[in-house]
Coordinates of C-alpha atoms and ligand atoms in Angstrom, one line a residue:
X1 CA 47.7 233.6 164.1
X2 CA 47.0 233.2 160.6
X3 CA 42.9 233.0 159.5
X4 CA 40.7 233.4 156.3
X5 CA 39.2 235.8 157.0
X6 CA 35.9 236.7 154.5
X7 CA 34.0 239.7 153.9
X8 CA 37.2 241.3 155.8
X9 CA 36.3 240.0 159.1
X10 CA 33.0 241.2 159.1
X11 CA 29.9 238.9 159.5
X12 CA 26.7 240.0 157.1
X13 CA 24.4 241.7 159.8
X14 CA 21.8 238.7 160.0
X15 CA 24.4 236.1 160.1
X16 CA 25.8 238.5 163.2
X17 CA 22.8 238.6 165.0
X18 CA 22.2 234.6 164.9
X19 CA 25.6 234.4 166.5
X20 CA 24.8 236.8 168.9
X21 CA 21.8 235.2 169.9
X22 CA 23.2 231.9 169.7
X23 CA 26.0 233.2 172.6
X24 CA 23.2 233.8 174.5
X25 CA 21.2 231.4 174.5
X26 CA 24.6 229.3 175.3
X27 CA 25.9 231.4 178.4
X28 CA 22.7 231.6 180.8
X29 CA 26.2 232.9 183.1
X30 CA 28.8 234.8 182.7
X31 CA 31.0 232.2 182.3
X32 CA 34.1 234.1 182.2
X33 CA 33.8 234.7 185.6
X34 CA 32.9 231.5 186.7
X35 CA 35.5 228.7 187.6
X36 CA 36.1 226.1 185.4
X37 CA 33.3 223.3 185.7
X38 CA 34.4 219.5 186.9
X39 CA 35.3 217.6 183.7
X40 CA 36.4 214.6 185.0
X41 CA 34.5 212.0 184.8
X42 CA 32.7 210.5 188.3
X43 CA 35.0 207.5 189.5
X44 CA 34.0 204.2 190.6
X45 CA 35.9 203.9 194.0
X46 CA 36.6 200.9 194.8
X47 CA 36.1 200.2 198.8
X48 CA 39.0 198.3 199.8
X49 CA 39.3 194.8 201.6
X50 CA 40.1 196.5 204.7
X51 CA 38.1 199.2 205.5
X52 CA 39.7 201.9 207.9
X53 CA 38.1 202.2 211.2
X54 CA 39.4 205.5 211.9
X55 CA 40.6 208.3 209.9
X56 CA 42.1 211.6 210.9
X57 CA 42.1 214.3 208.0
X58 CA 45.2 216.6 208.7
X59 CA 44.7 220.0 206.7
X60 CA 47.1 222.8 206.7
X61 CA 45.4 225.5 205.9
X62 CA 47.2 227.5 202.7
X63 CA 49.7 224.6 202.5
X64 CA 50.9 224.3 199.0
X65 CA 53.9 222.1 198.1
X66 CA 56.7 225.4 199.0
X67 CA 55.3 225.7 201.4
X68 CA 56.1 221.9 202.0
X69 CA 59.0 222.5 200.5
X70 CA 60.2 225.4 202.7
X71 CA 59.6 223.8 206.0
X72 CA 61.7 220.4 204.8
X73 CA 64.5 223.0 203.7
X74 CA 64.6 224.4 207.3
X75 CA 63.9 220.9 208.9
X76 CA 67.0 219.7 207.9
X77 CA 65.4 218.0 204.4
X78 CA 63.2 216.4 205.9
X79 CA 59.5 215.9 207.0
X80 CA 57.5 213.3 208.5
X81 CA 55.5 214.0 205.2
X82 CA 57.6 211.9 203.5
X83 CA 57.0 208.8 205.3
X84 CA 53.3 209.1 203.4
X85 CA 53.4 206.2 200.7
X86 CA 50.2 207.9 198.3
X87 CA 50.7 211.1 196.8
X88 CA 47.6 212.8 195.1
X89 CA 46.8 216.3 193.8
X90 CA 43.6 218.3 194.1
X91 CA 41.6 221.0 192.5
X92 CA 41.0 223.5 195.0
X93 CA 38.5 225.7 193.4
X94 CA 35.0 226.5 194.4
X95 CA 31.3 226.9 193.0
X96 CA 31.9 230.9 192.6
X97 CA 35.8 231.6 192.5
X98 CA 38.6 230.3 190.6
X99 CA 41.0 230.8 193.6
X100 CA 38.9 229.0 196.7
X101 CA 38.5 230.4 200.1
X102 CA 38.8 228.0 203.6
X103 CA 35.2 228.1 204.1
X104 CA 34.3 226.6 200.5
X105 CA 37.5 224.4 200.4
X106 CA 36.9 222.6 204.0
X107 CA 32.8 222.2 203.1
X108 CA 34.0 220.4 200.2
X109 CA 36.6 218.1 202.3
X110 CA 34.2 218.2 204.6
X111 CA 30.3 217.5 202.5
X112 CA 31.5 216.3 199.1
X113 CA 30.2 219.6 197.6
X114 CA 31.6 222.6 195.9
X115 CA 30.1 225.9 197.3
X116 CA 30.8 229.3 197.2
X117 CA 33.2 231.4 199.1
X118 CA 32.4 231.7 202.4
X119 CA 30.1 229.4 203.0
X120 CA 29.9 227.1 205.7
X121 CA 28.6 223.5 205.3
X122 CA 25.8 224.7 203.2
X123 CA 25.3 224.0 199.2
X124 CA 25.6 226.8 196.8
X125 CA 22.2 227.3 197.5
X126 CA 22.6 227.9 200.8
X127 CA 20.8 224.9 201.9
X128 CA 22.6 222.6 204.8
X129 CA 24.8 219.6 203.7
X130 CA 25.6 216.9 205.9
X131 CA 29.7 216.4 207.1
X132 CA 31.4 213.6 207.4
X133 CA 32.1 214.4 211.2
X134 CA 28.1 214.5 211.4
X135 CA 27.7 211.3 209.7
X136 CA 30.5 209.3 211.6
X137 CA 28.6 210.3 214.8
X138 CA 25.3 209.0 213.6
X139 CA 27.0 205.8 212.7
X140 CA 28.4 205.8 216.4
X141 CA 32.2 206.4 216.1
X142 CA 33.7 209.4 217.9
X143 CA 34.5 213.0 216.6
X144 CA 36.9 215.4 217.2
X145 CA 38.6 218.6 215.9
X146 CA 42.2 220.1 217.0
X147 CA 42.9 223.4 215.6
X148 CA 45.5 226.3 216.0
X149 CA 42.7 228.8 215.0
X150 CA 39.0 229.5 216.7
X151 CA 37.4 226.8 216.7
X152 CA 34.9 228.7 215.3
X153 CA 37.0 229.5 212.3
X154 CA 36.1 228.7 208.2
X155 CA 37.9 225.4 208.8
X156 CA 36.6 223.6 212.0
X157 CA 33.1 225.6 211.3
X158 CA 32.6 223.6 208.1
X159 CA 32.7 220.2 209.3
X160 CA 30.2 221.2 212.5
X161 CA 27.9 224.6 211.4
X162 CA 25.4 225.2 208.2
X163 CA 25.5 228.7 208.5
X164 CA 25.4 231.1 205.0
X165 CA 28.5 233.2 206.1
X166 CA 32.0 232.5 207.8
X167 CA 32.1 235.9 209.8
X168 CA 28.6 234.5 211.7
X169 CA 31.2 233.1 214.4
X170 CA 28.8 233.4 217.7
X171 CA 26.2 231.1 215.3
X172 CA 28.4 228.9 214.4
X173 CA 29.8 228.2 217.8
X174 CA 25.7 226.9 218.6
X175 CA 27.0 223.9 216.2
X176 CA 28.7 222.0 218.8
X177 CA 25.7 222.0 220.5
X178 CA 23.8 220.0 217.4
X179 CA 26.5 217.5 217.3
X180 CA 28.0 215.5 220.2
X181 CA 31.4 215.5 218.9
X182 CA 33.9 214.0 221.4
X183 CA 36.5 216.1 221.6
X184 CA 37.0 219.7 220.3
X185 CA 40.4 221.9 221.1
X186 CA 41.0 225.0 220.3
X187 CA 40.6 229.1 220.4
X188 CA 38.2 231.1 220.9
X189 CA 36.5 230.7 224.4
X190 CA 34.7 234.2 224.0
X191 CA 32.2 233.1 221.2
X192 CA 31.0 230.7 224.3
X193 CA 31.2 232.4 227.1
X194 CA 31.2 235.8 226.7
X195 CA 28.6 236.5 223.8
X196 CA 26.6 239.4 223.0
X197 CA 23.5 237.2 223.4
X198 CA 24.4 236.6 226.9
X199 CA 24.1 232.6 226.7
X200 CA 26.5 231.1 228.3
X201 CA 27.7 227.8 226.1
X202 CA 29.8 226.5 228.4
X203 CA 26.9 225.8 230.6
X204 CA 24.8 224.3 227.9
X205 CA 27.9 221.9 227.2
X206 CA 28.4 220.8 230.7
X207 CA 24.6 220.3 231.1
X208 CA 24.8 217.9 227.8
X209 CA 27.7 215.9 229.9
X210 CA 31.0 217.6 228.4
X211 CA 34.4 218.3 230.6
X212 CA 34.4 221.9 229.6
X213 CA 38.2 223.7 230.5
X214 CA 40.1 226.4 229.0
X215 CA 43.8 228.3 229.4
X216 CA 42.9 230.1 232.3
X217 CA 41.9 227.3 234.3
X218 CA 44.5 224.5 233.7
X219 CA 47.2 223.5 230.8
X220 CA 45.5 221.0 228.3
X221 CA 48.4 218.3 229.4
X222 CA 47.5 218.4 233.2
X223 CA 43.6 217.3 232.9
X224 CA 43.2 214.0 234.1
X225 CA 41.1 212.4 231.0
X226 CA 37.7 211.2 231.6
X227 CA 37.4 208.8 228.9
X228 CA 32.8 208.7 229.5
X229 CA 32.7 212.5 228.9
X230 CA 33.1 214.4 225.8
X231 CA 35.7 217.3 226.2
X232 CA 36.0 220.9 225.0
X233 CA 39.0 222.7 225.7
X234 CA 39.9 226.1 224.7
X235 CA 43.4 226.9 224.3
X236 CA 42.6 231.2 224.4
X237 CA 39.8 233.7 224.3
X238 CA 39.9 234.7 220.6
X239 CA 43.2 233.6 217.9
X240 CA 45.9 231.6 219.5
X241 CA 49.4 232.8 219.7
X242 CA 52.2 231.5 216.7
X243 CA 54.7 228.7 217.1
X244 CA 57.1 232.2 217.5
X245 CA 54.8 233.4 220.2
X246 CA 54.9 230.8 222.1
X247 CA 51.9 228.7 221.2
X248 CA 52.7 224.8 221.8
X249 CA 49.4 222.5 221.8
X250 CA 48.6 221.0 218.5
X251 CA 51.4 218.2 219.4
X252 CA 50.4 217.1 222.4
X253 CA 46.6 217.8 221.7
X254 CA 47.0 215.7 218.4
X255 CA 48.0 212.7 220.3
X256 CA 45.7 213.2 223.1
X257 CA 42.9 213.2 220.5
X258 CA 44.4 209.5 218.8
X259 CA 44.0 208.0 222.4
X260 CA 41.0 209.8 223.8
X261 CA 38.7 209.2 220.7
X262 CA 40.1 205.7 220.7
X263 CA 38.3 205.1 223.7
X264 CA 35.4 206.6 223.6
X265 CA 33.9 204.0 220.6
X266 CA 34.8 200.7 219.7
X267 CA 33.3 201.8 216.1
X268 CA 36.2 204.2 215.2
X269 CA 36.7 207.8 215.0
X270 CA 37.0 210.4 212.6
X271 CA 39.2 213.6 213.8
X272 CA 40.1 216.6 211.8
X273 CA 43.5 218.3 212.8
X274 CA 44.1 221.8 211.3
X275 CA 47.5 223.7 211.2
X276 CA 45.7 227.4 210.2
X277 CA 48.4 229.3 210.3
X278 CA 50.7 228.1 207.7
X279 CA 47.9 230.5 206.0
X280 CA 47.6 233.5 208.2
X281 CA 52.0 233.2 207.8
X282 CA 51.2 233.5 203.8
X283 CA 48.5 236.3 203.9
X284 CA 51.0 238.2 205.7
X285 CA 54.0 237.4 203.2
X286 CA 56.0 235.8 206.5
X287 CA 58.2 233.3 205.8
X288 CA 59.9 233.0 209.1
X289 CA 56.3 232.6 210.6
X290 CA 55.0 230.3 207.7
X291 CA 58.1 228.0 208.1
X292 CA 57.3 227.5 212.0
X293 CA 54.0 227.2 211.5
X294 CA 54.5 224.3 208.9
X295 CA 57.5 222.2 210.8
X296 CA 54.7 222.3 213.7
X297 CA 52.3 221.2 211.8
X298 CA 54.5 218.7 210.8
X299 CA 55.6 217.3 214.2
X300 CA 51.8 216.8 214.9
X301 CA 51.8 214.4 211.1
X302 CA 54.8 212.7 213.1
X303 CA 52.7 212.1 216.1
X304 CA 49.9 211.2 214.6
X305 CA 51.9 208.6 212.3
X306 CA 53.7 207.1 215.2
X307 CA 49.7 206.3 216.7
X308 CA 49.0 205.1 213.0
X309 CA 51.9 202.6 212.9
X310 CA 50.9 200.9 216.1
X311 CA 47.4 200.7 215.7
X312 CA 46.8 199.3 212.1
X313 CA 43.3 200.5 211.4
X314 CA 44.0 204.2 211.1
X315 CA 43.8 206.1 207.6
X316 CA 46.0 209.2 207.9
X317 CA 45.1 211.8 204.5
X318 CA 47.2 215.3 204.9
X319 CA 46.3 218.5 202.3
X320 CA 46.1 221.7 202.1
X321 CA 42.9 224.0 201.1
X322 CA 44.7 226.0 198.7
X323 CA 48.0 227.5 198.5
X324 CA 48.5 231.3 200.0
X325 CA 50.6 234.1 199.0
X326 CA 52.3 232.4 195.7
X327 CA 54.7 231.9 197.8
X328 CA 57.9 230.5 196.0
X329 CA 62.0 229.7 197.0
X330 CA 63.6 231.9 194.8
X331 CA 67.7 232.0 193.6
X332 CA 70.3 232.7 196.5
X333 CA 67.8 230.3 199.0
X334 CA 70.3 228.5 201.5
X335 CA 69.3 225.7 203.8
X336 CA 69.8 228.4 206.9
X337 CA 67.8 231.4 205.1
X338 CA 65.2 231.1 202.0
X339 CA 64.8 234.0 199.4
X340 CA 61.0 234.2 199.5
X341 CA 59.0 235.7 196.6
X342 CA 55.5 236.5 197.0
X343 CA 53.2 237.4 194.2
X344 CA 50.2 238.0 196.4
X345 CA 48.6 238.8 199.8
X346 CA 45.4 235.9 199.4
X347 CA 45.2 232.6 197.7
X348 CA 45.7 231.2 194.5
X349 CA 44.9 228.6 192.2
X350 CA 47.7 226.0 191.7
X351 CA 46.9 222.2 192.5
X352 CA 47.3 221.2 195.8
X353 CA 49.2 217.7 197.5
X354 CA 47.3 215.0 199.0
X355 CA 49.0 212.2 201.1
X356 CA 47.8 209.0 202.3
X357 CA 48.8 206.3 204.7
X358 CA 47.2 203.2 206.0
X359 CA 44.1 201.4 205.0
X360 CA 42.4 202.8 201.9
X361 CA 45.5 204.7 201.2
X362 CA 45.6 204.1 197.1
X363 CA 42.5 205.9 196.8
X364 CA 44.0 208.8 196.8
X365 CA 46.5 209.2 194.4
X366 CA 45.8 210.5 190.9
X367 CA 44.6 213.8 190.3
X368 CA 40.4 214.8 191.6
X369 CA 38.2 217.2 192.3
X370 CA 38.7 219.0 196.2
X371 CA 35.3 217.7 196.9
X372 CA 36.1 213.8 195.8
X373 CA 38.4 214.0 198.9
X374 CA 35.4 213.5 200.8
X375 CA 34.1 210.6 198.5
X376 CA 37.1 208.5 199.0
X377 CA 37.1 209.1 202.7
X378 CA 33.8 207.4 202.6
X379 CA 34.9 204.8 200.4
X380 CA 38.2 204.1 202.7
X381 CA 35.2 203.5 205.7
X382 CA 33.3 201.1 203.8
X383 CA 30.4 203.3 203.6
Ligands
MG401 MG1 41.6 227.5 208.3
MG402 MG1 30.3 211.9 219.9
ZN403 ZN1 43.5 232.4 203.8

């Protein structure tokens, strides 16, 4: 590039050290290290004429749009995805970190705020934030999670713990004992009944009037529902199996959720459905695994659509957290076999889709902020 430049490029020594100082005084940070800061200005949502009375946030975790795309490819071009009327994007990015973790990028789905990586439900100064799954219980409607991790994982924690740090799982497993959330499915049965503190949470769940079950007892699809009890069910003792493994709940579990949170308010329900793998599949540069992971994920969209459709009130919003593994569909790609390229082993930073069906549905196209996600899900209720 082509400057004047005086005195040869060299500043007179006082004129330097005002500069100098002036860069201080201007970067209190070092900003270079720092994501970018939200630019955008705050919107004015507008809360629609029909509220929704129930909303189910669908996240695949380290779903980016090939990953999308790969999973439509061997799908036979098609997903139930596209069936979603209001496309959005997001920026995935957290407090501390360009490229976001799960932990930060479900606390800000999940609280309206940006933290840092690895935080759970807590501010970037480490002080607890209220989640929308909290906040729907106080105002009465039912709660539930279905996830194909822990339930004690980055994801589900974020929407139920405050604790400082995602590895804290045996703390954050005391959060569904803070919040009478309906419904919870998922793995991880040792960080409740098999701890090193020796409590027994199971125990402490049935005493507060929950069906507690897991694997070993009984198949999720043969408990006979008992719509006056909240129910915890956990589908294995630590990570769940893959789709290639065998693993074969999140369907059926999705729809169970619809109906049992259905009846356990007449004011609504908010569930959060999480297809986790799609990111473990991309952290391990899998493709095979990462497709089957995401045409599950998408079967449960499908089932959750199909309960949607019939029942009117229902706000379905799928996303991602943030894409994993720059993961792209590279020449040679077939509809029977993909040429995956990989430029990384974690996440990265690319914008991520958001779609929307049912009431409340336009407020989420356009491009936002991860955290506004959150603000429009509260706008969609009404509140
Ligand atoms: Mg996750
Ligand atoms: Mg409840
Ligand atoms: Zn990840």
């Amino acid at each position: 590039m082509m400057t004047t430049r005086p005195n040869n490029g060299l500043l007179p020594i006082k004129q330097s050290l005002i500069a100098l100082l002036f860069i201080a005084a201007a970067c209190n940070k070092p900003s270079q290290s720092l994501p970018p800061q939200p630019v955008s200005q705050p919107v004015k949502l507008e809360r629609p004429a029909q509220p929704a009375k129930n909303i189910v946030l669908m996240i695949g975790d380290g779903m980016g749009l090939s990953q999308i795309s790969a999973g439509m490819i061997r799908n036979n071009n098609t997903l139930f995805l596209e069936q979603f009327p209001v496309v959005g994007l997001h920026k995935a990015y957290s407090s501390d970190n360009l490229i976001t973790d799960s932990a930060a990028g479900a606390t800000a789905f999940a609280t309206g705020i940006k933290t840092y990586n690895g935080a759970i439900g807590v501010t970037a100064d480490q002080n607890p934030a209220p989640t929308i799954l909290e906040q729907a219980e106080e105002r009465g409607m039912a709660t539930g999670m279905v996830v194909t991790s822990t339930v004690v994982h980055a994801t589900p924690a974020a929407f139920i713990a405050h604790v400082k740090d995602r590895n804290m799982y045996e703390n954050i497993a005391l959060g569904f004992l803070q919040t009478e959330i309906d419904l919870v499915i998922g793995g991880g049965s040792k960080y409740f009944n098999r701890r090193s503190d020796q409590r027994n949470i199971y125990g402490l769940l049935q005493e507060k009037g929950y069906y507690v079950s897991d694997f070993s007892i009984e198949p999720l699809t043969d408990i006979a529902l008992d719509f006056t009890k909240n129910l915890a069910y956990f589908t294995s003792e630590s990570d769940p199996p893959t789709v290639q493994q065998g693993r074969d709940y999140l369907v059926p579990a999705s729809q169970l959720a619809c109906n049992f949170l259905s009846r356990r308010s007449d004011k609504g329900f908010f569930l959060m459905i999480e297809g986790a793998q799609i990111d473990w599949a991309g952290h391990a540069n899998n493709t095979s695994y990462m497709v089957s992971e995401m045409i599950e994920f998408d079967k449960a969209i499908g089932e959750v659509l199909k309960y949607a459709k019939e029942d009117g009130n229902t706000l379905i919003i799928v996303t991602g957290d943030h894409e994993t593994g720059g993961f792209s569909i590279n020449q040679g790609s077939t509809r029977d076999s993909i040429v995956a390229g990989y430029t990384t082993d974690y996440h990265t930073g690319t914008l991520i889709p958001v779609f929307a069906y049912g009431p409340g549905a336009s407020l989420f196209s356009g491009i936002y902020e991860n955290n506004s996600i959150y603000d429009r899900m509260c706008a969609a209720m009404g509140w």
